[in-house]
Amino acid sequence: LVSRLATVTGVHDYSGEQLVRAIAFLERSWRTLPLDELVGATHALADVDAALEEAAAGLHVRVGVAPGRRTP
């Protein structure tokens, strides 16, 4: 990340009530809205370079990195 001058940003500035409302929205909407289309592949932490390349391509709103996931 440092040598490529990439920045990783997390945003979590929401109240508990906002989180409750967001979860309620997902619970009632996940079957009818194509939410899965917003997220690209979820990569293992060992594959973070591939995740960054996918994110930079701009094909998806989000790309996942799961530290506990193993590389296939």
PDB file of C-alpha atoms in Angstrom:
ATOM      1  CA  LEU A   1       0.000   0.000   0.000  1.00  0.00           C
ATOM      2  CA  VAL A   2       2.737   2.462   0.887  1.00  0.00           C
ATOM      3  CA  SER A   3       4.978   1.911  -2.143  1.00  0.00           C
ATOM      4  CA  ARG A   4       2.009   2.268  -4.501  1.00  0.00           C
ATOM      5  CA  LEU A   5       0.706   5.346  -2.639  1.00  0.00           C
ATOM      6  CA  ALA A   6      -2.697   3.716  -2.223  1.00  0.00           C
ATOM      7  CA  THR A   7      -5.066   4.881   0.489  1.00  0.00           C
ATOM      8  CA  VAL A   8      -7.512   2.615   2.282  1.00  0.00           C
ATOM      9  CA  THR A   9     -10.420   4.430   3.890  1.00  0.00           C
ATOM     10  CA  GLY A  10     -13.142   3.173   6.176  1.00  0.00           C
ATOM     11  CA  VAL A  11     -16.240   5.145   7.057  1.00  0.00           C
ATOM     12  CA  HIS A  12     -18.304   4.349  10.099  1.00  0.00           C
ATOM     13  CA  ASP A  13     -19.696   7.650  11.317  1.00  0.00           C
ATOM     14  CA  TYR A  14     -23.261   6.596  12.060  1.00  0.00           C
ATOM     15  CA  SER A  15     -25.419   6.354  15.127  1.00  0.00           C
ATOM     16  CA  GLY A  16     -26.823   3.180  16.608  1.00  0.00           C
ATOM     17  CA  GLU A  17     -30.301   4.121  15.355  1.00  0.00           C
ATOM     18  CA  GLN A  18     -28.975   4.555  11.814  1.00  0.00           C
ATOM     19  CA  LEU A  19     -27.398   1.101  11.996  1.00  0.00           C
ATOM     20  CA  VAL A  20     -30.696  -0.398  13.198  1.00  0.00           C
ATOM     21  CA  ARG A  21     -32.539   1.288  10.297  1.00  0.00           C
ATOM     22  CA  ALA A  22     -29.933   0.100   7.777  1.00  0.00           C
ATOM     23  CA  ILE A  23     -30.170  -3.506   8.981  1.00  0.00           C
ATOM     24  CA  ALA A  24     -33.978  -3.330   8.837  1.00  0.00           C
ATOM     25  CA  PHE A  25     -33.741  -2.039   5.249  1.00  0.00           C
ATOM     26  CA  LEU A  26     -31.440  -4.902   4.248  1.00  0.00           C
ATOM     27  CA  GLU A  27     -33.652  -7.478   5.960  1.00  0.00           C
ATOM     28  CA  ARG A  28     -36.707  -6.389   3.980  1.00  0.00           C
ATOM     29  CA  SER A  29     -34.977  -5.579   0.668  1.00  0.00           C
ATOM     30  CA  TRP A  30     -32.284  -8.160  -0.021  1.00  0.00           C
ATOM     31  CA  ARG A  31     -34.637 -10.427  -1.970  1.00  0.00           C
ATOM     32  CA  THR A  32     -35.999  -7.686  -4.244  1.00  0.00           C
ATOM     33  CA  LEU A  33     -33.013  -5.387  -4.852  1.00  0.00           C
ATOM     34  CA  PRO A  34     -29.894  -6.547  -6.738  1.00  0.00           C
ATOM     35  CA  LEU A  35     -27.593  -5.602  -3.855  1.00  0.00           C
ATOM     36  CA  ASP A  36     -25.130  -8.358  -4.781  1.00  0.00           C
ATOM     37  CA  GLU A  37     -24.368  -6.471  -8.003  1.00  0.00           C
ATOM     38  CA  LEU A  38     -22.817  -3.633  -5.981  1.00  0.00           C
ATOM     39  CA  VAL A  39     -19.991  -5.797  -4.663  1.00  0.00           C
ATOM     40  CA  GLY A  40     -17.297  -7.401  -6.777  1.00  0.00           C
ATOM     41  CA  ALA A  41     -15.307 -10.395  -5.638  1.00  0.00           C
ATOM     42  CA  THR A  42     -14.191 -10.812  -2.039  1.00  0.00           C
ATOM     43  CA  HIS A  43     -10.457 -11.453  -1.932  1.00  0.00           C
ATOM     44  CA  ALA A  44      -8.241 -13.029   0.682  1.00  0.00           C
ATOM     45  CA  LEU A  45      -5.869 -10.597   2.398  1.00  0.00           C
ATOM     46  CA  ALA A  46      -2.993 -12.351   0.625  1.00  0.00           C
ATOM     47  CA  ASP A  47      -4.596 -11.224  -2.665  1.00  0.00           C
ATOM     48  CA  VAL A  48      -4.913  -7.556  -1.695  1.00  0.00           C
ATOM     49  CA  ASP A  49      -3.083  -6.488  -4.878  1.00  0.00           C
ATOM     50  CA  ALA A  50      -5.789  -8.126  -7.004  1.00  0.00           C
ATOM     51  CA  ALA A  51      -8.471  -6.489  -4.836  1.00  0.00           C
ATOM     52  CA  LEU A  52      -6.915  -3.047  -5.317  1.00  0.00           C
ATOM     53  CA  GLU A  53      -6.662  -3.568  -9.066  1.00  0.00           C
ATOM     54  CA  GLU A  54     -10.306  -4.618  -9.219  1.00  0.00           C
ATOM     55  CA  ALA A  55     -11.359  -1.605  -7.134  1.00  0.00           C
ATOM     56  CA  ALA A  56      -9.339   0.760  -9.352  1.00  0.00           C
ATOM     57  CA  ALA A  57     -11.068  -0.609 -12.446  1.00  0.00           C
ATOM     58  CA  GLY A  58     -14.318   0.892 -11.175  1.00  0.00           C
ATOM     59  CA  LEU A  59     -16.546  -1.994 -12.231  1.00  0.00           C
ATOM     60  CA  HIS A  60     -18.119  -2.353  -8.785  1.00  0.00           C
ATOM     61  CA  VAL A  61     -19.166   0.035  -6.027  1.00  0.00           C
ATOM     62  CA  ARG A  62     -17.266  -2.101  -3.497  1.00  0.00           C
ATOM     63  CA  VAL A  63     -14.647  -4.845  -3.553  1.00  0.00           C
ATOM     64  CA  GLY A  64     -14.214  -7.049  -0.504  1.00  0.00           C
ATOM     65  CA  VAL A  65     -11.097  -8.090   1.410  1.00  0.00           C
ATOM     66  CA  ALA A  66     -11.644 -10.783   4.032  1.00  0.00           C
ATOM     67  CA  PRO A  67      -8.605 -11.298   6.281  1.00  0.00           C
ATOM     68  CA  GLY A  68      -9.735 -14.795   7.340  1.00  0.00           C
ATOM     69  CA  ARG A  69     -10.410 -16.030   3.818  1.00  0.00           C
ATOM     70  CA  ARG A  70      -7.854 -18.384   2.309  1.00  0.00           C
ATOM     71  CA  THR A  71      -6.514 -18.016  -1.221  1.00  0.00           C
ATOM     72  CA  PRO A  72      -8.035 -20.723  -3.440  1.00  0.00           C
TER      73      PRO A  72
END
